[in-house]
Structure formats: C-alpha cells, structure tokens
CSV table of C-alpha atoms and ligand atoms in Angstrom, one decimal:
chain,number,residue,atom,x,y,z
A,3,MET,CA,-92.1,74.3,12.1
A,4,LYS,CA,-92.5,72.5,15.3
A,5,ALA,CA,-94.1,75.5,16.9
A,6,ARG,CA,-96.4,75.9,14.0
A,7,ASN,CA,-97.6,72.3,14.3
A,8,GLY,CA,-98.2,72.9,18.0
A,9,ALA,CA,-100.4,76.0,17.2
A,10,VAL,CA,-102.3,74.0,14.6
A,11,LEU,CA,-102.9,71.2,17.1
A,12,LEU,CA,-104.0,73.7,19.7
A,13,VAL,CA,-106.6,75.3,17.3
A,14,LEU,CA,-107.7,71.8,16.4
A,15,ALA,CA,-108.1,70.9,20.0
A,16,MET,CA,-110.1,74.0,20.6
A,17,VAL,CA,-112.4,73.4,17.7
A,18,MET,CA,-112.9,69.8,18.7
A,19,GLY,CA,-113.6,71.0,22.3
A,20,CYS,CA,-116.3,73.4,21.0
A,21,SER,CA,-118.1,70.9,18.8
A,22,ALA,CA,-118.0,68.3,21.5
A,23,GLY,CA,-119.7,70.7,23.8
A,24,GLU,CA,-122.4,71.6,21.3
A,25,THR,CA,-123.3,68.0,20.6
A,26,ALA,CA,-123.0,67.0,24.2
A,27,ASP,CA,-126.7,66.0,24.7
A,28,GLN,CA,-127.1,64.4,21.3
A,29,PRO,CA,-126.3,60.7,20.8
A,30,ALA,CA,-122.6,60.8,19.8
A,31,GLN,CA,-121.0,58.5,17.3
A,32,ASP,CA,-118.1,56.3,18.4
A,33,SER,CA,-115.5,58.5,16.9
A,34,GLN,CA,-116.8,61.6,18.8
A,35,VAL,CA,-116.8,59.7,22.1
A,36,ALA,CA,-113.2,58.7,21.6
A,37,ALA,CA,-112.1,62.2,20.6
A,38,ALA,CA,-114.0,64.3,23.2
A,39,PRO,CA,-112.1,63.5,26.4
A,40,ALA,CA,-108.6,64.2,24.9
A,41,ALA,CA,-109.8,67.5,23.3
A,42,THR,CA,-111.3,68.7,26.6
A,43,ALA,CA,-108.3,67.8,28.6
A,44,ALA,CA,-106.0,69.6,26.2
A,45,ALA,CA,-108.2,72.7,26.4
A,46,ALA,CA,-108.2,72.6,30.2
A,47,THR,CA,-104.4,72.5,30.4
A,48,THR,CA,-104.0,75.6,28.2
A,49,GLN,CA,-106.6,77.9,29.7
A,50,GLU,CA,-105.4,80.9,31.6
A,51,PRO,CA,-105.7,80.5,35.3
A,52,THR,CA,-107.8,83.4,36.7
A,53,GLY,CA,-109.3,84.3,40.0
A,54,PRO,CA,-107.8,83.1,43.3
A,55,ILE,CA,-104.4,81.4,43.0
A,56,ASP,CA,-104.6,77.7,42.4
A,57,GLN,CA,-102.1,76.7,45.1
A,58,ALA,CA,-101.5,73.2,43.8
A,59,LEU,CA,-100.8,74.5,40.3
A,60,ALA,CA,-98.5,77.2,41.7
A,61,THR,CA,-96.5,74.7,43.7
A,62,GLU,CA,-96.2,72.5,40.6
A,63,GLY,CA,-94.9,75.6,38.7
A,64,GLU,CA,-92.4,76.3,41.4
A,65,GLY,CA,-91.0,72.8,40.8
A,66,TYR,CA,-90.7,73.4,37.1
A,67,PHE,CA,-88.9,76.7,37.8
A,68,THR,CA,-86.0,74.6,39.1
A,69,SER,CA,-86.4,71.4,37.1
A,70,ARG,CA,-86.7,73.3,33.7
A,71,GLY,CA,-83.6,75.4,34.6
A,72,CYS,CA,-85.5,78.8,34.8
A,73,ALA,CA,-83.8,79.4,38.1
A,74,SER,CA,-80.3,79.4,36.6
A,75,CYS,CA,-81.2,82.6,34.7
A,76,HIS,CA,-84.1,84.1,36.6
A,77,LYS,CA,-84.9,85.3,40.1
A,78,ILE,CA,-88.2,86.6,41.2
A,79,ASP,CA,-87.1,89.8,42.9
A,80,ALA,CA,-83.8,90.7,41.1
A,81,LYS,CA,-82.3,90.7,37.6
A,82,LEU,CA,-80.0,87.8,37.0
A,83,ILE,CA,-79.1,86.7,33.4
A,84,GLY,CA,-82.8,87.4,32.5
A,85,PRO,CA,-85.2,89.9,34.0
A,86,ALA,CA,-86.7,89.7,37.5
A,87,LEU,CA,-90.0,87.9,37.1
A,88,LYS,CA,-92.0,89.6,39.9
A,89,GLY,CA,-94.9,91.4,38.3
A,90,VAL,CA,-94.4,89.8,34.8
A,91,THR,CA,-97.9,88.4,34.8
A,92,THR,CA,-99.3,92.0,35.1
A,93,ARG,CA,-97.0,93.5,32.5
A,94,ARG,CA,-97.5,90.7,29.9
A,95,SER,CA,-100.4,88.7,28.7
A,96,TYR,CA,-100.9,85.0,29.5
A,97,ASP,CA,-100.5,84.0,25.8
A,98,TRP,CA,-97.3,86.1,25.5
A,99,ILE,CA,-95.7,84.5,28.6
A,100,VAL,CA,-96.7,80.9,27.5
A,101,ALA,CA,-95.2,81.6,24.0
A,102,MET,CA,-92.0,82.9,25.5
A,103,VAL,CA,-91.6,79.9,27.8
A,104,VAL,CA,-92.5,77.3,25.2
A,105,ARG,CA,-90.7,78.8,22.2
A,106,PRO,CA,-88.4,81.7,23.2
A,107,ASP,CA,-86.3,81.1,20.0
A,108,SER,CA,-89.3,81.8,17.8
A,109,MET,CA,-90.4,84.8,19.9
A,110,GLN,CA,-87.0,86.4,19.6
A,111,GLN,CA,-87.3,86.3,15.9
A,112,ASN,CA,-90.9,87.2,15.4
A,113,ASP,CA,-92.2,89.2,18.4
A,114,ALA,CA,-91.5,92.9,18.7
A,115,GLU,CA,-91.4,92.9,22.5
A,116,ALA,CA,-89.2,89.8,22.8
A,117,LYS,CA,-86.8,91.4,20.3
A,118,LYS,CA,-86.7,94.5,22.4
A,119,LEU,CA,-85.9,92.4,25.5
A,120,LEU,CA,-83.2,90.5,23.7
A,121,ALA,CA,-81.6,93.7,22.6
A,122,GLU,CA,-81.7,94.9,26.2
A,123,TYR,CA,-80.4,91.8,27.8
A,124,GLY,CA,-77.9,90.7,25.2
A,125,THR,CA,-78.4,87.0,26.0
A,126,PRO,CA,-81.1,85.0,24.4
A,127,MET,CA,-83.5,83.0,26.6
A,128,VAL,CA,-83.0,79.4,25.8
A,129,ASN,CA,-85.7,76.9,24.8
A,130,MET,CA,-85.8,74.6,27.9
A,131,GLY,CA,-88.3,72.2,26.3
A,132,ALA,CA,-91.2,73.2,28.6
A,133,THR,CA,-94.6,72.1,27.5
A,134,LYS,CA,-97.7,74.3,27.4
A,135,ALA,CA,-99.1,72.6,30.5
A,136,GLU,CA,-95.8,73.3,32.3
A,137,ALA,CA,-95.9,76.9,31.1
A,138,ARG,CA,-99.4,77.2,32.6
A,139,ALA,CA,-98.2,76.0,35.9
A,140,LEU,CA,-95.1,78.3,35.7
A,141,PHE,CA,-97.5,81.2,34.9
A,142,GLU,CA,-99.5,80.4,38.1
A,143,TYR,CA,-96.3,80.3,40.2
A,144,LEU,CA,-95.3,83.7,38.7
A,145,ARG,CA,-98.8,85.1,39.2
A,146,GLN,CA,-98.6,84.0,42.9
A,147,LYS,CA,-95.2,85.7,43.3
A,148,SER,CA,-96.5,88.9,41.7
A,149,GLN,CA,-99.2,89.4,44.2
B,19,HEC,C1,-80.2,80.9,29.5
B,19,HEC,C2,-80.9,81.8,30.5
B,19,HEC,C3,-82.4,81.6,30.6
B,19,HEC,C4,-83.2,80.5,30.9
B,19,HEC,C5,-82.7,79.1,31.2
B,19,HEC,C6,-84.5,81.0,31.0
B,19,HEC,N1,-84.6,82.3,30.7
B,19,HEC,FE1,-86.3,83.4,30.6
B,19,HEC,N2,-85.2,85.0,29.9
B,19,HEC,C7,-83.9,85.0,29.8
B,19,HEC,C8,-83.5,86.3,29.1
B,19,HEC,C9,-82.1,86.7,28.8
B,19,HEC,C10,-84.7,87.0,28.9
B,19,HEC,C11,-84.9,88.3,28.2
B,19,HEC,C12,-85.3,88.1,26.7
B,19,HEC,C13,-84.2,87.5,25.9
B,19,HEC,O1,-83.0,87.9,26.0
B,19,HEC,O2,-84.5,86.5,25.2
B,19,HEC,C14,-85.8,86.1,29.4
B,19,HEC,C15,-87.1,86.5,29.4
B,19,HEC,C16,-88.1,85.8,30.1
B,19,HEC,C17,-89.5,86.3,30.3
B,19,HEC,C18,-90.0,87.6,29.9
B,19,HEC,C19,-89.7,88.6,31.0
B,19,HEC,C20,-90.2,90.0,30.9
B,19,HEC,O3,-89.8,90.9,31.7
B,19,HEC,O4,-91.0,90.2,30.0
B,19,HEC,C21,-90.1,85.3,31.0
B,19,HEC,C22,-91.6,85.3,31.5
B,19,HEC,C23,-89.2,84.2,31.2
B,19,HEC,N3,-88.0,84.6,30.6
B,19,HEC,C24,-89.5,83.1,31.9
B,19,HEC,C25,-88.6,82.0,31.9
B,19,HEC,C26,-89.0,80.7,32.4
B,19,HEC,C27,-90.4,80.3,33.0
B,19,HEC,C28,-88.0,79.8,32.2
B,19,HEC,C29,-87.9,78.3,32.5
B,19,HEC,C30,-88.7,77.5,31.6
B,19,HEC,C31,-86.9,80.6,31.6
B,19,HEC,N4,-87.4,81.9,31.5
B,19,HEC,C32,-85.6,80.2,31.3
B,19,HEC,C33,-83.0,84.0,30.1
B,19,HEC,C34,-83.4,82.7,30.4
C-alpha cells in the first residue's frame, strides 16, 4: 500500500512537471507557482543518471551503501549474503534496481526476476528504508563500480 502511494505520487509529480513545463512562458496562477518547484525537484531526483559518472552523486551513494546497511549483505566484487553488485547496472534496468532498493519486499512477491533471485539466494533482501533519491545515488555508485 505504501509502495503504491509512492508510485501514484511519482506519476503525479511527473504529470505536474510536464504541465508546468508546457505553461512555463504563460502567466502562471499562484497555485501553479507554488506547485512547480517541488514537482521539478522530485522529477530531478528520480531521473536515471546517464552519460559520464556524476562523481558527487556516486560518492553520496557510496555513503548510503554503508549507512543503509547494504554493505552488510553485499560486496561489489564477490558474493556475500546477496549477489556481487559489480555489473548490476548493465544486467538490470534503472527502474528495476531502484524498485529493488526501495521496496525489495514487494519485488520478491511481484517481480519474476526478483523471485528467481530469492529462490537462488534463499535469503530475502531486507527493506532498509532507502528513499528513491538515495536509490538514485546508490545506482550511480554501482554504475561507477561497474565500469
Ligand atoms: C539482509 C541482507 C541484504 C541487505 C541489507 C541488502 N541486500 Fe540487496 N540483496 C540481498 C539478497 C539476498 C539479494 C538477492 C535477492 C533476494 O534474495 O531478495 C539482493 C539483491 C540485490 C540486488 C539485485 C542484484 C542482482 O544481481 O540483480 C541489488 C541491486 C541490491 N540487492 C542492492 C542492495 C542495496 C543498494 C542495498 C542497501 C540499500 C541492499 N541491497 C541491502 C540481500 C541484502
């Protein structure tokens, strides 16, 4: 339920982001002015980082790798409790990785690939309470480590 609310909010933020863009050079009403900056910021923190590695974002992600407890179950180069994460950003999509980081519990129930991994590893990945913005930084860290 929580995850579904999150998805609805994301869609809402995206829709608001688009309409704000389309009306950007028209005189906006007060309510649009108030809504636009938040919607744009939300979209920016959930977009897939592409192109050259954003070093600052990757360093931020490296911090979350420890502070969110990922390091207790994952290493980059070797299997621990969970899979080695080197190359994960090339074998999985951005959306899949973010979903797995933010709500692994739901993925283990609903996603075919996550179910397969769980069957293989025997231990469920735990929901560590990472936000989408943190997942994005974690993705950039993993993308850097996969190069
Ligand atoms: C309690 C141990 C544990 C913790 C903590 C944990 N994971 Fe996992 N992770 C796993 C296991 C086990 C799997 C394999 C799937 C499953 O069993 O649910 C997995 C799978 C994954 C995958 C998919 C790997 C692949 O090969 O497709 C990614 C990406 C991932 N974890 C990232 C993270 C990140 C980032 C964090 C920190 C926010 C984290 N994990 C925290 C145990 C953990």
